[in-house]
Each structure stands twice: as C-alpha cells, then as structure tokens.
Amino acid sequence: MNLLIIGAPGAGKGTVSDRIINDYELVHVSTGDMLREAVKNGTPVGLQAQGYMNRGELVPDEVIHDIIVERLSRDDVDAGFLFDGYPRTKNQAVDLDEILKQLDKKVDCVIDLDIDDEDLIKRITGRRLCPDCGEIYNIYYKPSKTEGICDKCGGTLIQRKDDNPDSLKVRLEEYHKNTQPVIEYYEKMDIVRHVDASMSKDEVYDSVKNILEGLY
Ligand code: AP5
C-alpha cells in the first residue's frame, strides 16, 4: 500500500503519520524532515533549501526530485510508503507518477487533511519538537509535563525557524496556490479521501483509520 498525506501547514500530517506507521508497516517519508536534516548537516541540498524554508516558500521542484529519487531507490520502500508533505506542486505529482511507473509502483490513496486557515495559527506557533526522539508537542494543546523538556527522552524541546506568523502566512499562500491543485490532480484519479482535520487528534486518526481499514 502506498499512501500520500496532504494538508496545510499544521493540519496534522506529521501527527497522523506517526500513528499510521505505528499501526501499519509503511515507511514514513517526510520531505520536510529530510530537508531539515539536510539543513542541520549542511549538505548541498540543505544549503540550497535553507533560505526557502525559513521564508516559508517551497523548495524548487528539481531539488525535491533528487531527494525523492534517492529515497525511492532504497529497498525498504518495497513494503509500502507514506509520503508526508509531498508532492506539493502539480509538477511534483506528475514527476512522482513517472518515477513510480519506472519502479512498477503507484499511489493507492491520498488522504487530504481539511482545515480552515484560522485554526492553524495556534497549532503552528505553539508547536515544540524534540530533536532527539522526534516527539511533537504543543504548548496550547499538548504541553510537555516539564516546560521545554521532552516527556519521552528528556531532550530539550525546540521551535522550528519557520513556525512564526510571517512564515506561516507565506506557507499558507504557497499551499493554496501550489498544493491545492495537487489534490485536484489526484481527485481526477478518484483516489482522494478527505478528513476533517479540525477535530481532536483521536477523532482525526479514527477517521483516517476507517479509510485505511477499507483499503487493507
Ligand atoms: P513540512 O515539514 O512538510 O511542513 P508543513 O507542510 O508546513 O507542515 P507542518 O510540519 O508544519 O505541519 P503538519 O501538518 O505536519 O502538522 P503537525 O502534525 O506537526 O515542510 C516545511 C518546509 O519544507 C516547507 O515550507 C517547504 O519550504 C519545504 N518542503 C517540504 N516538502 C516540500 C516539497 N515537497 N516541495 C517543496 N518544498 C517542500 O501538527 C502541528 C501542530 O498541531 C503540533 O503542535 C501538533 O501537536 C498539533 N496538532 C496536530 N493535530 C492536531 C489536532 N487534531 N488537534 C490539535 N492539535 C493538533
């Protein structure tokens, strides 16, 4: 089974993906996480991506193409993958179809996390992350027991550079202009399932699970 999860910044793609990979044998491929890792390690991809990411703009399609081709060349994706935050432009979606065709694979289902822009500000500005174990917190909705410290591993929580109101404005503009057409692209293939992402985390995941149970 090969899945895509699409949604605006803060819609809950990472949160839902963590639960999906806990319950299903899928490899989680998040272009956002891969790019942040590249920035942290100062790789050529990271150096190219950093400015775009901090401003909230999309990283150019050519850069994304290269990291996807490399990622899909690894054997672990044969069991099935869950793409989180990719494709984000119609060009990336067409490109992915071509890459997958060569690998004799296809996208089976696209989960679209639907939410109004106004609901996203607290999710984004309140988000804190553990850089050591990847746990996601939110100072409004899911605070850690001790402020700034990860409950799971004791790591020091950080805030993403693009989790501020100015970058969020740009990220939302990019989403509406470039990523919503991706949903329309997959709707023509009749593989999109919409989920109301304004509900609680458990309710959102219940809806996602219902969809997945119907596919497996
Ligand atoms: P990326 O890392 O993909 O960021 P994003 O799309 O902006 O999405 P987020 O990670 O901010 O949000 P999310 O939907 O995962 O929400 P989360 O679960 O964390 O991309 C970052 C940047 O990289 C892009 O701006 C771009 O520059 C670049 N990039 C990446 N991929 C690219 C591509 N393919 N092409 C070009 N450029 C690319 O949840 C958010 C918060 O809300 C958390 O605090 C969480 O606890 C909370 N929360 C989640 N669900 C709920 C709920 N149901 N109720 C209450 N709170 C909730």
mmCIF file of N, CA and C in Angstrom, residues 16-63:
data_model
loop_
_atom_site.group_PDB
_atom_site.id
_atom_site.type_symbol
_atom_site.label_atom_id
_atom_site.label_comp_id
_atom_site.label_asym_id
_atom_site.label_seq_id
_atom_site.Cartn_x
_atom_site.Cartn_y
_atom_site.Cartn_z
ATOM 1 N N VAL A 16 -0.514 12.564 12.339
ATOM 2 C CA VAL A 16 -1.248 11.401 11.817
ATOM 3 C C VAL A 16 -0.260 10.359 11.274
ATOM 4 N N SER A 17 0.787 10.824 10.607
ATOM 5 C CA SER A 17 1.766 9.883 10.025
ATOM 6 C C SER A 17 2.406 9.031 11.116
ATOM 7 N N ASP A 18 2.738 9.659 12.247
ATOM 8 C CA ASP A 18 3.355 8.896 13.345
ATOM 9 C C ASP A 18 2.450 7.753 13.780
ATOM 10 N N ARG A 19 1.139 8.046 13.834
ATOM 11 C CA ARG A 19 0.204 6.994 14.267
ATOM 12 C C ARG A 19 0.058 5.926 13.192
ATOM 13 N N ILE A 20 0.009 6.342 11.943
ATOM 14 C CA ILE A 20 -0.152 5.352 10.860
ATOM 15 C C ILE A 20 1.030 4.373 10.870
ATOM 16 N N ILE A 21 2.247 4.915 10.974
ATOM 17 C CA ILE A 21 3.394 3.987 10.883
ATOM 18 C C ILE A 21 3.521 3.106 12.127
ATOM 19 N N ASN A 22 2.872 3.548 13.199
ATOM 20 C CA ASN A 22 2.822 2.716 14.400
ATOM 21 C C ASN A 22 1.917 1.492 14.176
ATOM 22 N N ASP A 23 0.872 1.678 13.382
ATOM 23 C CA ASP A 23 -0.143 0.630 13.187
ATOM 24 C C ASP A 23 0.013 -0.162 11.888
ATOM 25 N N TYR A 24 0.703 0.409 10.923
ATOM 26 C CA TYR A 24 0.820 -0.254 9.618
ATOM 27 C C TYR A 24 2.294 -0.301 9.220
ATOM 28 N N GLU A 25 2.624 -1.308 8.437
ATOM 29 C CA GLU A 25 4.036 -1.441 8.013
ATOM 30 C C GLU A 25 4.310 -0.593 6.787
ATOM 31 N N LEU A 26 4.461 0.683 7.026
ATOM 32 C CA LEU A 26 4.748 1.604 5.931
ATOM 33 C C LEU A 26 5.971 2.425 6.310
ATOM 34 N N VAL A 27 6.733 2.814 5.292
ATOM 35 C CA VAL A 27 7.902 3.662 5.552
ATOM 36 C C VAL A 27 7.462 5.118 5.451
ATOM 37 N N HIS A 28 7.728 5.888 6.503
ATOM 38 C CA HIS A 28 7.333 7.296 6.547
ATOM 39 C C HIS A 28 8.382 8.141 5.826
ATOM 40 N N VAL A 29 7.964 8.809 4.757
ATOM 41 C CA VAL A 29 8.895 9.671 4.019
ATOM 42 C C VAL A 29 8.351 11.094 4.067
ATOM 43 N N SER A 30 8.964 11.926 4.890
ATOM 44 C CA SER A 30 8.551 13.322 5.017
ATOM 45 C C SER A 30 9.619 14.193 4.364
ATOM 46 N N THR A 31 9.249 14.886 3.285
ATOM 47 C CA THR A 31 10.247 15.749 2.631
ATOM 48 C C THR A 31 10.668 16.879 3.570
ATOM 49 N N GLY A 32 9.734 17.356 4.398
ATOM 50 C CA GLY A 32 10.094 18.412 5.359
ATOM 51 C C GLY A 32 11.176 17.924 6.313
ATOM 52 N N ASP A 33 10.998 16.707 6.868
ATOM 53 C CA ASP A 33 12.002 16.158 7.799
ATOM 54 C C ASP A 33 13.342 15.937 7.080
ATOM 55 N N MET A 34 13.263 15.431 5.843
ATOM 56 C CA MET A 34 14.509 15.163 5.106
ATOM 57 C C MET A 34 15.266 16.465 4.829
ATOM 58 N N LEU A 35 14.494 17.501 4.483
ATOM 59 C CA LEU A 35 15.147 18.788 4.200
ATOM 60 C C LEU A 35 15.732 19.398 5.470
ATOM 61 N N ARG A 36 14.992 19.289 6.595
ATOM 62 C CA ARG A 36 15.528 19.843 7.859
ATOM 63 C C ARG A 36 16.813 19.118 8.262
ATOM 64 N N GLU A 37 16.845 17.800 8.049
ATOM 65 C CA GLU A 37 18.049 17.018 8.349
ATOM 66 C C GLU A 37 19.219 17.499 7.468
ATOM 67 N N ALA A 38 18.898 17.746 6.194
ATOM 68 C CA ALA A 38 19.943 18.213 5.262
ATOM 69 C C ALA A 38 20.463 19.583 5.679
ATOM 70 N N VAL A 39 19.542 20.451 6.147
ATOM 71 C CA VAL A 39 19.963 21.788 6.611
ATOM 72 C C VAL A 39 20.860 21.631 7.838
ATOM 73 N N LYS A 40 20.435 20.761 8.767
ATOM 74 C CA LYS A 40 21.204 20.559 10.011
ATOM 75 C C LYS A 40 22.613 20.064 9.704
ATOM 76 N N ASN A 41 22.714 19.175 8.695
ATOM 77 C CA ASN A 41 24.017 18.582 8.371
ATOM 78 C C ASN A 41 24.823 19.428 7.379
ATOM 79 N N GLY A 42 24.225 20.537 6.913
ATOM 80 C CA GLY A 42 24.949 21.424 5.996
ATOM 81 C C GLY A 42 25.276 20.782 4.667
ATOM 82 N N THR A 43 24.444 19.851 4.191
ATOM 83 C CA THR A 43 24.699 19.207 2.889
ATOM 84 C C THR A 43 24.374 20.194 1.765
ATOM 85 N N PRO A 44 24.803 19.878 0.514
ATOM 86 C CA PRO A 44 24.470 20.788 -0.602
ATOM 87 C C PRO A 44 22.961 21.015 -0.718
ATOM 88 N N VAL A 45 22.160 19.948 -0.540
ATOM 89 C CA VAL A 45 20.699 20.111 -0.592
ATOM 90 C C VAL A 45 20.242 21.056 0.524
ATOM 91 N N GLY A 46 20.794 20.863 1.709
ATOM 92 C CA GLY A 46 20.420 21.692 2.855
ATOM 93 C C GLY A 46 20.749 23.159 2.603
ATOM 94 N N LEU A 47 21.915 23.400 2.025
ATOM 95 C CA LEU A 47 22.324 24.786 1.775
ATOM 96 C C LEU A 47 21.400 25.438 0.748
ATOM 97 N N GLN A 48 20.960 24.636 -0.242
ATOM 98 C CA GLN A 48 20.033 25.178 -1.248
ATOM 99 C C GLN A 48 18.661 25.457 -0.637
ATOM 100 N N ALA A 49 18.226 24.563 0.278
ATOM 101 C CA ALA A 49 16.849 24.611 0.774
ATOM 102 C C ALA A 49 16.622 25.627 1.889
ATOM 103 N N GLN A 50 17.667 25.895 2.673
ATOM 104 C CA GLN A 50 17.524 26.638 3.923
ATOM 105 C C GLN A 50 16.744 27.957 3.812
ATOM 106 N N GLY A 51 17.145 28.796 2.859
ATOM 107 C CA GLY A 51 16.520 30.116 2.719
ATOM 108 C C GLY A 51 15.039 29.992 2.387
ATOM 109 N N TYR A 52 14.729 29.109 1.440
ATOM 110 C CA TYR A 52 13.316 28.920 1.058
ATOM 111 C C TYR A 52 12.497 28.501 2.276
ATOM 112 N N MET A 53 13.040 27.544 3.022
ATOM 113 C CA MET A 53 12.290 27.002 4.165
ATOM 114 C C MET A 53 12.062 28.062 5.234
ATOM 115 N N ASN A 54 13.110 28.819 5.546
ATOM 116 C CA ASN A 54 12.953 29.834 6.602
ATOM 117 C C ASN A 54 11.923 30.890 6.214
ATOM 118 N N ARG A 55 11.852 31.180 4.911
ATOM 119 C CA ARG A 55 10.869 32.187 4.457
ATOM 120 C C ARG A 55 9.469 31.593 4.333
ATOM 121 N N GLY A 56 9.376 30.261 4.353
ATOM 122 C CA GLY A 56 8.068 29.610 4.208
ATOM 123 C C GLY A 56 7.741 29.279 2.759
ATOM 124 N N GLU A 57 8.725 29.491 1.865
ATOM 125 C CA GLU A 57 8.485 29.195 0.442
ATOM 126 C C GLU A 57 8.776 27.732 0.145
ATOM 127 N N LEU A 58 8.232 27.254 -0.970
ATOM 128 C CA LEU A 58 8.536 25.882 -1.370
ATOM 129 C C LEU A 58 9.942 25.795 -1.935
ATOM 130 N N VAL A 59 10.609 24.712 -1.655
ATOM 131 C CA VAL A 59 11.940 24.439 -2.216
ATOM 132 C C VAL A 59 11.730 24.048 -3.685
ATOM 133 N N PRO A 60 12.649 24.455 -4.605
ATOM 134 C CA PRO A 60 12.419 24.174 -6.034
ATOM 135 C C PRO A 60 12.214 22.681 -6.338
ATOM 136 N N ASP A 61 11.352 22.425 -7.325
ATOM 137 C CA ASP A 61 10.995 21.050 -7.693
ATOM 138 C C ASP A 61 12.222 20.179 -8.009
ATOM 139 N N GLU A 62 13.250 20.764 -8.642
ATOM 140 C CA GLU A 62 14.432 19.963 -9.048
ATOM 141 C C GLU A 62 15.134 19.386 -7.812
ATOM 142 N N VAL A 63 15.189 20.186 -6.752
ATOM 143 C CA VAL A 63 15.855 19.719 -5.523
ATOM 144 C C VAL A 63 15.050 18.558 -4.933
#
